[in-house]
Amino acid sequence: MKPFVVHTGIAAPLDRVNVDTDAIIPKQFLKRIERTGFGQFLFYEWRFNADGSPIESFVLNQPKYAGATVLLARNNFGCGSSREHAPWALLDYGFRAIIAPSFADIFYNNCFKNGILPIKLSEEQVQELFSRAESRDNYQLTIDLQEQVITDDAGLSYPFEVDAYRRYCLLNGLDDIGITLQYEDKIAAYEAKRETFV
Amino acid sequence: MKPRTMFEKIWDAHVIHEEPGKPSLLYIDLHLVHEVTSPQAFEGLRLAGRRVRRPDLTFATMDHNVPTADRFNVKDPISRQQMETLTKNCEEFGITLADLNSPDQGIVHVIGPELGLTLPGKTIVCGDSHTSTHGAFGALAFGIGTSEVEHVLATQCLQQAKPKTLEVHVKGELPFGVSAKDLILAIIAKFGTDFATGYVIEYTGEAIRKLTMEERMTVCNMSIEAGARAGLIAPDETTFAYLKGRRYAPQGEDFLRAVERWKQLCTDPGATYDHRVEIDASEIAPQVTWGTSPGMGTDITGTVPHPDSFPTAAQRKAAQDALAYMGLTPGTPMTEIKIDRVFIGSCTNGRIEDLRRAAEVAKGRRVAPHVHAMVVPGSQAVKQQAEQEGLHLIFQEAGFEWRDSGCSMCLAMNPDVLQEGERCASTSNRNFEGRQGRGGRTHLVSPEMAAAAAIAGHFVDVREWKREGVNKEVLQ
Ligand code: SF4
């Protein structure tokens, strides 16, 4: 997993609540058996017309948000299915961080496991970021996970909270399986006393 | 000992390692696997040279991609590749697989309980969010992502932050003609699609105790639509009667001993939940969703709401977007919404009781000429049972298509897909944009409401039909 320490990138505002994983990556694209290559299908039905031409009004198709790597979102982002294809698609497209007032649980977890940093801010703060990203061209945010702060070059500075352990794993790009296998003795001991019919 | 909730008891019994500030390491008793969320997990194992730690606690089936009309003829090459990949992976890693040839094949959340793999007190995971279904048995069951699928395959453990507990107390009794589906839709409409985020719900109260196992599964299934990590219902005699004699359940003396242990799982008197909400079942009417989120629903006697009627700007915008997508005008009575398609099935409502209830409404009636309706049993076992009872004939005579088991139009990864603009009465669990096909419009309802809509060609209040009796023609 790619570590996340400090990241600077263009912020794109996606102005919808309850963005679900079906919208992030429509299911007709779930059938690949690899982890990569999903970015081209990200938000497919909002990004493209039925004939495959881009829908110009969609935020990611607007020139000022080209190359965006920070996604600004609204409440309950990532609700719906547990599919990890959603963070894979976001990552593959280039997003490294998502900022929203709230996230769906499974999606939130899946982000950390794939090297994306999901950040919860208050609705007012998210609204401020939306306003700035919409009113300026090439609006960039710098996200410092070490210091837990988001800044822009116009003096904005928002500290954010993140679970200490998640932060540690993300800063170091640590793989969960390797960590768990350090407890092999305990797992084996548990298995030895486990009743078969519970 | 301090009184504990059922959730805490199951959690405590499975913690292998705990340290402040870190997620706990939990042991997993049952890992269900299907073809869509597993290939990259197996790929990860192979790349790291790891094995499946407990193939005996792992069970696989194929459901999402399976064609329901001509099941062995998988035309989509990528669907076929996913299923073939699962077959190869199960062979290579020694995992039992209920494939298309197996009489055990079906939607993963339908077959777990059917086979007696799902048992009270277990921790159960699957790379699918509706794993919450299994909580109906008093098992702690939740959906996981593919990285976690790989993690469980490799270690039989999961790293989990401990969720909080939420009691959803359902007092009173469901009225005549109102189903478990209406109950859970009403809960979500009332409290919102994220009211349970970060929590494990325990459903309690008189109305819940009276539900059958299949109804409890419908309720727990949609816990995820309220944002919950899992839903739980305490096991009782209804649960034990359902499990007795199931293939993988304990047998004979073992079963009796297991029942004694399972009885200990219930929340202790005096235990407290982190949060609690209450709803009165007797006030619930049949539900129909009008929007693109499961919380956007109303009583069948209601109307499509006006976006201005919502308190916040975000909600008003969401309602406006939803109505535009759904092609609905505010103020339209729900009973005047015409439909084109009907889908009866899914892990929410594809079990035998669901089909019986739909058949009761369909019996002796005809699907409206402009409606294309289909019934997709949740598993091959459900299909066989239904055919023994003659339900398939009732459906076929009424003009419903009778299909093989699978997820089908719940998420339309197989050929069962809505066309652009088509409007569907669906017994599944998600009405998201494009869920049943690009531009498709989904209204979530109960099986009896779906069957009635198929016949009338628009939504109807099924309570009136049920009162009229099954054989009397009530259409004008
Ligand atoms: S029936 Fe629908 S919700 Fe259930 S497992 Fe299949 S796709 Fe998921």
XYZ file of C-alpha atoms and ligand atoms in Angstrom:
682
model
C 0.000 0.000 0.000
C 1.219 3.462 -0.894
C 1.927 5.557 2.226
C 0.120 8.870 2.675
C 2.085 11.631 4.376
C 1.527 15.019 2.752
C -0.511 15.509 -0.368
C -1.263 18.596 -2.446
C -3.790 18.561 -5.255
C -6.749 20.170 -6.991
C -10.053 19.833 -5.129
C -13.180 18.911 -7.088
C -16.596 19.541 -5.468
C -19.209 16.818 -5.965
C -22.426 18.432 -4.838
C -24.659 15.482 -3.944
C -25.641 13.793 -0.716
C -25.812 10.006 -0.312
C -23.434 9.255 -3.179
C -23.563 5.479 -3.255
C -21.020 2.960 -4.436
C -23.236 2.083 -7.418
C -22.799 5.668 -8.581
C -19.071 5.645 -7.842
C -18.589 2.517 -9.931
C -21.629 1.133 -11.744
C -21.910 -2.609 -11.423
C -21.421 -3.405 -15.079
C -17.775 -2.596 -14.457
C -17.299 -4.810 -11.413
C -16.522 -7.905 -13.334
C -12.812 -7.440 -13.746
C -10.756 -9.812 -11.666
C -7.877 -7.399 -11.043
C -7.638 -4.478 -8.654
C -6.590 -1.850 -11.166
C -8.088 -0.215 -14.221
C -11.350 0.885 -12.608
C -10.655 4.646 -12.776
C -11.926 4.961 -16.344
C -15.361 3.877 -15.070
C -15.504 6.169 -12.037
C -18.910 7.940 -11.775
C -19.531 6.533 -15.223
C -23.203 7.340 -15.561
C -22.707 10.904 -14.385
C -19.555 11.392 -16.459
C -20.649 9.947 -19.775
C -23.677 9.916 -22.069
C -25.042 6.635 -23.339
C -22.890 7.047 -26.475
C -19.728 7.398 -24.379
C -19.290 11.143 -24.925
C -18.539 13.167 -21.777
C -21.339 15.040 -20.007
C -19.781 18.488 -19.901
C -21.647 19.763 -16.887
C -20.363 16.988 -14.618
C -17.781 18.309 -12.222
C -14.906 16.021 -13.211
C -15.409 16.902 -16.866
C -14.970 20.621 -16.254
C -11.507 21.815 -17.308
C -10.863 23.629 -14.030
C -11.031 20.342 -12.142
C -8.879 18.334 -14.535
C -6.345 16.276 -12.635
C -8.192 16.671 -9.324
C -6.855 14.445 -6.553
C -8.957 15.653 -3.639
C -12.695 15.037 -3.738
C -15.061 17.280 -1.814
C -18.309 15.523 -1.048
C -21.501 15.786 0.962
C -23.138 13.708 3.686
C -23.137 9.908 3.756
C -20.602 9.544 0.951
C -19.978 5.944 -0.131
C -23.226 4.420 1.104
C -24.534 1.204 -0.390
C -22.652 -1.920 -1.251
C -19.430 -2.987 0.441
C -17.628 -3.275 -2.863
C -14.017 -2.231 -2.646
C -14.161 -1.405 -6.322
C -15.365 2.033 -5.223
C -12.110 3.069 -3.512
C -10.149 1.239 -6.217
C -11.875 3.353 -8.857
C -11.313 6.581 -6.927
C -7.652 5.726 -6.382
C -7.122 4.589 -9.940
C -8.642 7.847 -11.190
C -6.134 9.684 -9.033
C -7.970 10.655 -5.848
C -5.892 10.425 -2.685
C -8.259 12.105 -0.249
C -11.999 12.653 0.165
C -13.439 15.347 2.394
C -17.064 15.128 3.523
C -19.209 15.792 6.583
C -19.933 12.060 6.912
C -19.107 8.755 5.268
C -20.755 5.357 5.172
C -18.960 2.934 7.468
C -17.679 0.198 5.199
C -16.563 2.644 2.547
C -14.723 4.703 5.150
C -12.773 1.626 6.249
C -12.094 0.515 2.721
C -10.494 3.871 1.925
C -7.815 3.439 4.580
C -7.100 -0.075 3.398
C -6.367 1.264 -0.057
C -4.302 4.303 0.766
C -7.051 6.915 0.405
C -7.522 9.327 3.269
C -11.189 10.067 4.090
C -11.549 13.219 6.176
C -14.593 14.277 8.138
C -15.102 18.012 8.590
C -18.119 19.965 9.779
C -20.807 20.859 7.251
C -19.791 24.525 7.492
C -16.153 23.741 6.785
C -17.055 21.497 3.872
C -19.327 24.255 2.549
C -16.449 26.715 2.750
C -14.231 24.338 0.763
C -17.004 23.908 -1.814
C -17.324 27.681 -2.182
C -13.603 28.138 -2.632
C -13.253 25.255 -5.075
C -16.191 26.527 -7.109
C -15.190 30.171 -7.203
C -11.495 29.825 -8.005
C -9.588 28.158 -10.764
C -7.050 25.504 -10.030
C -7.973 25.509 -6.333
C -5.522 23.323 -4.449
C -5.545 21.886 -0.979
C -2.621 20.522 0.966
C -3.403 17.678 3.316
C -0.823 16.907 5.927
C -1.577 13.640 7.684
C 1.455 13.942 9.937
C 0.192 17.268 11.303
C -3.499 16.474 10.704
C -4.266 19.731 8.985
C -5.708 20.890 5.671
C -4.448 24.167 4.237
C -4.763 26.227 1.079
C -2.605 29.096 -0.112
C -5.194 31.677 0.953
C -4.756 31.178 4.659
C -7.311 28.458 5.266
C -6.258 25.954 7.896
C -8.564 23.205 9.122
C -7.280 20.645 11.601
C -8.912 17.226 11.289
C -9.343 14.133 13.412
C -8.282 10.674 12.394
C -8.024 7.467 14.345
C -4.444 7.177 15.600
C -3.975 3.603 14.482
C -5.398 4.220 11.008
C -3.107 7.212 10.713
C -0.103 5.165 11.716
C -0.890 2.456 9.127
C -1.482 5.020 6.384
C 1.661 7.024 7.168
C 3.682 3.837 6.930
C 1.734 2.066 4.204
C 1.283 -0.982 6.453
C -0.565 -4.109 5.333
C -3.207 -5.414 7.753
C -2.520 -9.088 7.148
C 1.110 -8.745 8.141
C 0.076 -7.000 11.352
C -2.479 -9.682 12.237
C -0.051 -12.524 11.582
C 2.083 -11.189 14.424
C -0.654 -12.623 16.659
C -0.432 -16.134 15.250
C 0.070 -17.656 18.722
C -3.062 -16.056 20.051
C -5.086 -17.111 17.032
C -3.920 -20.705 17.382
C -4.695 -20.682 21.109
C -8.180 -19.371 20.420
C -8.783 -22.045 17.794
C -7.721 -24.751 20.206
C -10.408 -23.888 22.726
C -13.131 -22.850 20.286
C -16.309 -24.921 20.396
C -17.305 -26.307 17.067
C -20.992 -25.552 17.207
C -21.069 -21.903 18.129
C -20.603 -9.504 36.064
C -21.880 -6.303 34.524
C -25.041 -6.849 32.444
C -24.188 -7.062 28.757
C -26.067 -6.664 25.487
C -26.198 -9.544 23.045
C -23.748 -7.705 20.832
C -21.250 -7.383 23.670
C -21.512 -11.076 24.522
C -20.791 -12.172 20.978
C -18.052 -9.603 20.608
C -16.344 -10.549 23.872
C -16.434 -14.234 22.979
C -14.522 -13.582 19.761
C -11.877 -11.067 20.733
C -8.409 -12.509 20.283
C -6.450 -9.410 20.973
C -7.319 -5.969 22.219
C -5.153 -2.936 22.800
C -6.226 0.622 23.476
C -6.218 2.778 20.375
C -6.160 -0.115 17.944
C -8.932 -2.080 16.299
C -9.675 -5.364 18.044
C -8.741 -8.651 16.455
C -11.877 -10.794 16.162
C -12.144 -14.454 15.299
C -14.517 -15.256 12.427
C -16.649 -18.405 12.612
C -18.026 -18.348 9.103
C -16.786 -16.682 5.941
C -19.150 -16.691 2.986
C -17.628 -16.046 -0.412
C -19.096 -15.162 -3.807
C -17.715 -14.510 -7.253
C -17.734 -10.704 -7.388
C -15.770 -9.580 -4.336
C -13.352 -12.496 -4.069
C -11.117 -12.731 -7.178
C -8.787 -9.915 -6.114
C -8.586 -11.395 -2.604
C -7.444 -14.781 -3.899
C -5.088 -12.980 -6.264
C -3.610 -11.209 -3.229
C -3.126 -14.513 -1.387
C -1.345 -16.046 -4.328
C 0.925 -13.037 -4.773
C 1.923 -13.202 -1.108
C 2.275 -17.004 -1.128
C -0.414 -17.378 1.550
C -2.952 -20.164 2.087
C -6.560 -20.092 3.268
C -6.253 -20.662 6.999
C -9.609 -22.373 7.554
C -11.210 -23.683 4.367
C -13.586 -25.585 6.674
C -15.018 -22.300 7.954
C -15.342 -20.891 4.457
C -18.234 -21.543 2.080
C -18.636 -20.235 -1.454
C -21.397 -19.843 -3.986
C -22.073 -17.894 -7.174
C -25.064 -15.623 -7.287
C -24.514 -12.093 -8.585
C -23.776 -12.920 -12.227
C -25.893 -16.019 -12.670
C -28.364 -15.874 -15.562
C -31.831 -16.759 -14.298
C -33.362 -17.741 -17.628
C -30.809 -20.098 -19.150
C -28.381 -20.495 -16.320
C -25.681 -22.595 -17.928
C -25.509 -20.316 -20.907
C -23.480 -17.442 -19.502
C -23.202 -15.150 -22.477
C -21.299 -12.291 -20.922
C -17.637 -13.366 -21.119
C -16.595 -11.395 -18.055
C -19.422 -12.850 -15.934
C -18.300 -16.257 -17.035
C -14.718 -15.419 -16.205
C -15.675 -14.360 -12.666
C -17.531 -17.596 -12.067
C -14.771 -19.706 -13.575
C -12.241 -17.838 -11.464
C -14.212 -18.660 -8.322
C -14.363 -22.330 -9.293
C -10.602 -22.410 -9.836
C -9.900 -20.552 -6.602
C -12.111 -22.885 -4.567
C -10.379 -25.906 -6.060
C -6.939 -24.494 -5.462
C -7.646 -23.475 -1.866
C -9.907 -26.375 -0.885
C -13.134 -24.427 -0.302
C -16.605 -25.952 -0.591
C -18.460 -24.328 -3.473
C -22.151 -24.481 -4.342
C -21.826 -23.852 -8.069
C -24.493 -23.739 -10.773
C -24.834 -27.523 -10.738
C -25.444 -27.685 -7.020
C -28.910 -27.916 -5.475
C -27.470 -25.705 -2.705
C -26.709 -22.797 -5.041
C -28.448 -19.512 -4.333
C -27.979 -16.007 -3.045
C -25.302 -16.206 -0.405
C -27.563 -14.733 2.301
C -30.380 -17.113 1.482
C -28.348 -20.305 1.506
C -26.369 -19.627 4.703
C -29.484 -19.889 6.890
C -31.028 -22.622 4.728
C -28.044 -24.887 5.159
C -27.750 -24.207 8.879
C -24.365 -22.555 8.384
C -25.798 -19.425 9.995
C -26.125 -20.055 13.735
C -26.711 -17.910 16.825
C -23.600 -16.508 18.451
C -21.396 -16.879 15.395
C -19.363 -14.135 13.822
C -20.129 -14.180 10.109
C -18.598 -12.100 7.350
C -18.979 -11.909 3.584
C -17.799 -9.491 0.950
C -21.307 -8.186 0.587
C -23.062 -5.513 2.594
C -26.283 -7.474 3.091
C -24.467 -9.941 5.300
C -26.444 -8.164 8.013
C -29.247 -10.597 7.056
C -27.711 -13.340 9.200
C -28.155 -11.189 12.307
C -31.757 -12.427 12.349
C -30.379 -15.532 14.076
C -28.457 -13.652 16.736
C -25.204 -13.948 14.807
C -22.909 -10.945 14.541
C -22.771 -10.651 10.773
C -21.403 -7.884 8.636
C -20.243 -7.024 5.167
C -16.552 -6.529 4.444
C -14.496 -5.247 1.550
C -12.198 -7.299 -0.636
C -9.051 -6.427 1.357
C -10.824 -7.803 4.401
C -11.953 -10.881 2.465
C -8.277 -11.524 1.790
C -7.477 -10.827 5.428
C -10.073 -13.322 6.680
C -9.011 -15.934 4.152
C -5.410 -15.613 5.327
C -5.957 -15.280 9.072
C -9.589 -16.242 9.894
C -9.592 -12.985 11.820
C -10.723 -9.483 11.199
C -9.501 -6.183 12.571
C -12.522 -4.285 13.766
C -13.103 -1.130 15.714
C -15.826 -1.869 18.232
C -19.132 -0.434 17.036
C -21.649 1.180 19.361
C -25.000 -0.381 20.165
C -28.417 0.886 19.159
C -31.719 -0.559 20.248
C -34.551 -0.252 17.753
C -37.583 -1.080 19.829
C -40.663 -2.033 17.825
C -43.728 -2.051 20.004
C -47.238 -3.091 19.049
C -48.082 -5.478 16.290
C -47.910 -5.182 12.514
C -51.433 -4.600 11.194
C -53.174 -6.851 8.731
C -51.590 -6.746 5.281
C -48.408 -5.035 6.506
C -45.174 -6.992 6.196
C -41.683 -7.043 7.643
C -40.509 -5.222 4.522
C -42.900 -2.383 5.286
C -41.587 -2.323 8.842
C -37.953 -1.880 7.848
C -38.784 0.590 5.067
C -40.842 2.605 7.561
C -37.962 2.557 10.078
C -35.556 3.868 7.456
C -38.035 6.467 6.179
C -38.598 7.666 9.725
C -35.044 7.751 11.058
C -32.992 8.196 7.876
C -30.416 6.270 5.866
C -27.568 7.060 8.212
C -29.174 7.063 11.637
C -27.403 3.828 12.544
C -23.967 4.587 11.085
C -21.320 3.319 13.494
C -23.807 1.163 15.379
C -24.926 -2.414 15.551
C -28.706 -2.436 15.803
C -30.541 -4.829 18.057
C -34.220 -5.066 17.157
C -36.404 -5.691 20.172
C -40.057 -5.549 21.127
C -43.284 -7.392 20.750
C -43.553 -6.905 16.995
C -40.099 -8.410 16.439
C -40.788 -11.452 18.651
C -43.845 -12.235 16.546
C -41.943 -12.245 13.250
C -41.042 -15.517 11.564
C -37.367 -16.200 10.793
C -37.856 -15.178 7.187
C -39.414 -11.888 8.230
C -36.607 -11.264 10.695
C -34.129 -11.807 7.890
C -35.912 -9.180 5.788
C -35.595 -6.689 8.640
C -31.933 -7.428 9.419
C -31.092 -7.505 5.717
C -31.891 -3.828 5.324
C -30.089 -2.703 8.499
C -27.262 -1.663 6.220
C -29.676 0.693 4.467
C -29.964 2.503 7.798
C -26.172 2.732 7.874
C -25.743 0.046 10.549
C -22.753 -2.250 10.696
C -25.069 -5.140 11.528
C -28.562 -5.933 12.777
C -29.296 -8.426 15.523
C -32.370 -10.215 16.814
C -32.171 -12.383 19.918
C -32.598 -16.088 19.189
C -35.739 -17.704 20.625
C -37.949 -20.744 20.046
C -38.759 -19.460 16.548
C -35.042 -19.467 15.752
C -34.410 -22.912 17.232
C -37.377 -24.445 15.411
C -36.060 -23.048 12.129
C -32.560 -24.416 12.698
C -33.442 -27.871 13.916
C -32.367 -30.517 11.429
C -30.578 -28.109 9.044
C -27.588 -29.752 7.432
C -24.726 -27.874 9.052
C -26.507 -27.150 12.346
C -25.561 -29.284 15.358
C -27.576 -32.495 15.460
C -29.226 -34.545 18.223
C -27.749 -34.033 21.679
C -25.401 -31.406 20.346
C -28.344 -29.398 19.172
C -29.971 -29.429 22.607
C -26.699 -28.340 24.198
C -26.314 -25.615 21.599
C -29.839 -24.333 22.298
C -28.986 -24.001 25.975
C -25.954 -21.917 25.103
C -27.812 -19.852 22.536
C -30.408 -18.937 25.139
C -27.638 -17.249 27.126
C -26.967 -14.838 24.290
C -29.929 -12.547 24.933
C -29.254 -9.086 26.269
C -29.158 -9.128 30.074
C -31.799 -7.224 32.013
C -30.264 -3.912 32.982
C -27.782 -3.819 30.093
C -27.721 -0.491 28.303
C -27.382 0.478 24.672
C -25.508 3.542 23.484
C -28.643 4.804 21.811
C -32.291 3.806 21.525
C -35.195 4.603 19.218
C -38.753 3.379 19.215
C -41.429 2.877 16.612
C -44.998 1.638 16.866
C -45.661 -1.220 14.460
C -49.413 -0.783 14.662
C -49.128 2.602 12.933
C -47.279 1.284 9.884
C -48.926 1.048 6.449
C -47.614 -0.657 3.315
C -44.630 1.342 2.038
C -43.536 2.452 -1.413
C -40.344 4.391 -2.083
C -40.564 7.374 -4.411
C -36.896 8.376 -4.555
C -33.386 7.085 -5.105
C -32.481 6.253 -1.541
C -34.273 3.665 0.607
C -35.250 6.352 3.102
C -37.261 8.202 0.445
C -40.457 6.313 1.006
C -44.016 6.864 2.104
C -47.259 5.072 2.891
C -49.178 3.676 -0.059
C -51.966 6.074 0.941
C -49.538 9.002 0.595
C -48.396 11.174 -2.280
C -45.087 11.992 -3.917
C -43.696 14.706 -1.623
C -42.833 18.214 -2.687
C -39.094 18.972 -2.375
C -39.989 22.204 -0.538
C -41.493 20.148 2.262
C -38.035 19.056 3.493
C -36.311 20.974 6.277
C -32.748 21.334 4.944
C -31.366 22.646 1.680
C -29.429 19.412 1.131
C -32.591 17.337 1.546
C -34.534 19.600 -0.789
C -31.867 19.227 -3.428
C -31.689 15.463 -2.923
C -35.481 15.200 -3.299
C -35.424 17.361 -6.410
C -32.681 15.254 -8.014
C -34.503 12.077 -7.042
C -37.834 13.195 -8.487
C -36.158 14.297 -11.710
C -34.479 10.915 -12.026
C -37.640 9.038 -11.079
C -39.801 11.104 -13.444
C -42.343 11.877 -10.730
C -44.436 14.964 -10.036
C -44.966 16.125 -6.455
C -48.484 15.558 -5.187
C -49.131 12.458 -7.309
C -50.910 9.799 -5.233
C -48.676 6.738 -4.927
C -51.548 4.600 -6.230
C -51.488 6.505 -9.527
C -47.892 5.616 -10.336
C -47.921 3.222 -13.274
C -45.263 0.558 -13.541
C -43.648 -1.382 -16.403
C -41.750 -4.112 -14.594
C -42.017 -6.176 -11.444
C -39.190 -8.014 -9.742
C -39.944 -10.409 -6.908
C -36.765 -11.879 -5.445
C -33.390 -10.933 -3.849
C -31.868 -11.663 -0.461
C -34.420 -9.288 1.048
C -37.551 -11.003 -0.237
C -36.638 -14.095 -2.235
C -37.427 -16.735 0.380
C -40.251 -19.226 0.365
C -42.578 -17.206 2.592
C -42.104 -14.180 0.366
C -43.100 -16.215 -2.663
C -46.105 -17.635 -0.809
C -47.320 -14.168 0.071
C -46.877 -12.928 -3.478
C -48.594 -16.031 -4.833
C -51.547 -15.488 -2.531
C -52.110 -12.122 -4.175
C -51.418 -13.395 -7.707
C -53.640 -16.420 -7.463
C -56.430 -16.397 -10.018
C -55.480 -12.949 -11.293
C -53.652 -11.704 -14.374
C -50.611 -9.492 -14.707
C -51.613 -6.246 -16.455
C -50.894 -6.464 -20.189
C -48.279 -3.696 -20.197
C -46.330 -5.162 -17.275
C -43.378 -7.538 -17.506
C -43.193 -9.374 -14.184
C -40.768 -11.975 -12.944
C -40.253 -14.113 -9.881
C -36.703 -15.142 -9.037
C -36.382 -17.559 -6.110
C -33.527 -16.758 -3.737
C -32.037 -20.226 -4.011
C -32.465 -23.502 -5.812
C -33.892 -24.931 -2.586
C -36.506 -22.171 -2.460
C -37.307 -22.856 -6.086
C -37.764 -26.550 -5.472
C -39.926 -25.954 -2.408
C -42.095 -23.471 -4.306
C -42.556 -25.928 -7.143
C -43.590 -28.640 -4.698
C -46.247 -26.290 -3.401
C -47.353 -25.387 -6.914
C -46.503 -21.724 -6.505
C -44.786 -21.635 -9.874
C -48.062 -22.601 -11.551
C -49.926 -19.820 -9.783
C -47.323 -17.340 -10.959
C -47.142 -18.683 -14.488
C -50.910 -18.766 -14.894
C -51.023 -15.175 -13.741
C -48.403 -14.238 -16.347
C -45.280 -13.956 -14.194
C -42.017 -15.405 -15.485
C -40.658 -18.152 -13.239
C -36.853 -18.106 -13.104
C -33.837 -19.864 -11.641
C -32.183 -18.521 -8.503
C -29.712 -15.654 -8.279
C -29.395 -11.973 -7.462
C -30.879 -11.105 -10.826
C -32.484 -7.694 -11.111
C -31.587 -6.738 -7.564
C -28.423 -5.322 -9.065
C -28.684 -6.295 -12.711
C -25.219 -7.762 -13.176
C -26.788 -10.599 -15.108
C -29.024 -10.122 -18.179
C -32.036 -9.079 -16.041
C -31.829 -5.315 -16.496
C -34.268 -2.393 -16.637
C -34.274 -0.307 -19.785
C -33.829 3.465 -19.640
C -36.940 5.052 -18.105
C -38.607 1.772 -17.152
C -40.357 1.834 -13.807
C -40.139 -1.223 -11.589
C -41.882 -2.397 -8.436
C -39.090 -4.332 -6.781
C -38.824 -6.392 -3.603
C -35.075 -5.775 -3.411
C -33.303 -3.387 -1.070
C -31.799 -0.544 -3.056
C -33.439 2.048 -5.278
C -30.216 3.826 -6.155
C -29.884 5.476 -9.549
C -29.004 2.871 -12.138
C -29.070 0.001 -9.659
C -31.418 -2.066 -11.816
C -30.086 -0.691 -15.102
C -29.053 2.688 -16.440
C -31.972 5.100 -16.208
C -34.147 2.429 -14.581
C -36.548 3.612 -11.873
C -36.905 1.420 -8.823
C -39.668 1.511 -6.229
C -39.034 -0.699 -3.207
C -42.039 -2.618 -1.911
C -43.011 -5.849 -0.165
C -43.673 -9.052 -2.149
C -47.445 -8.732 -1.801
C -47.346 -5.091 -2.862
C -45.188 -6.029 -5.866
C -47.565 -8.794 -6.911
C -50.566 -6.498 -6.560
C -48.833 -3.784 -8.573
C -48.063 -6.309 -11.311
C -51.739 -7.118 -11.601
C -53.138 -3.620 -11.331
C -50.387 -2.096 -13.473
C -49.866 0.580 -10.827
C -49.298 0.621 -7.077
C -52.296 -0.408 -5.001
C -53.021 -0.780 -1.327
C -52.736 -4.531 -0.942
C -54.623 -4.415 2.352
C -57.827 -3.823 0.409
C -57.148 -6.846 -1.772
C -56.375 -9.082 1.113
C -59.590 -8.061 2.809
C -61.528 -8.815 -0.363
C -60.199 -12.339 -0.285
C -57.929 -13.970 -2.782
C -60.353 -15.083 -5.432
C -62.664 -12.179 -5.811
C -62.009 -9.886 -8.723
C -61.411 -6.465 -7.295
C -60.196 -4.658 -10.342
C -62.734 -2.301 -11.841
S -29.733 -10.177 -3.890
Fe -29.037 -8.105 -4.196
S -28.494 -7.320 -2.227
Fe -28.681 -9.539 -2.052
S -26.601 -10.307 -2.312
Fe -27.565 -10.298 -4.311
S -27.065 -8.329 -5.201
Fe -26.625 -8.193 -3.025
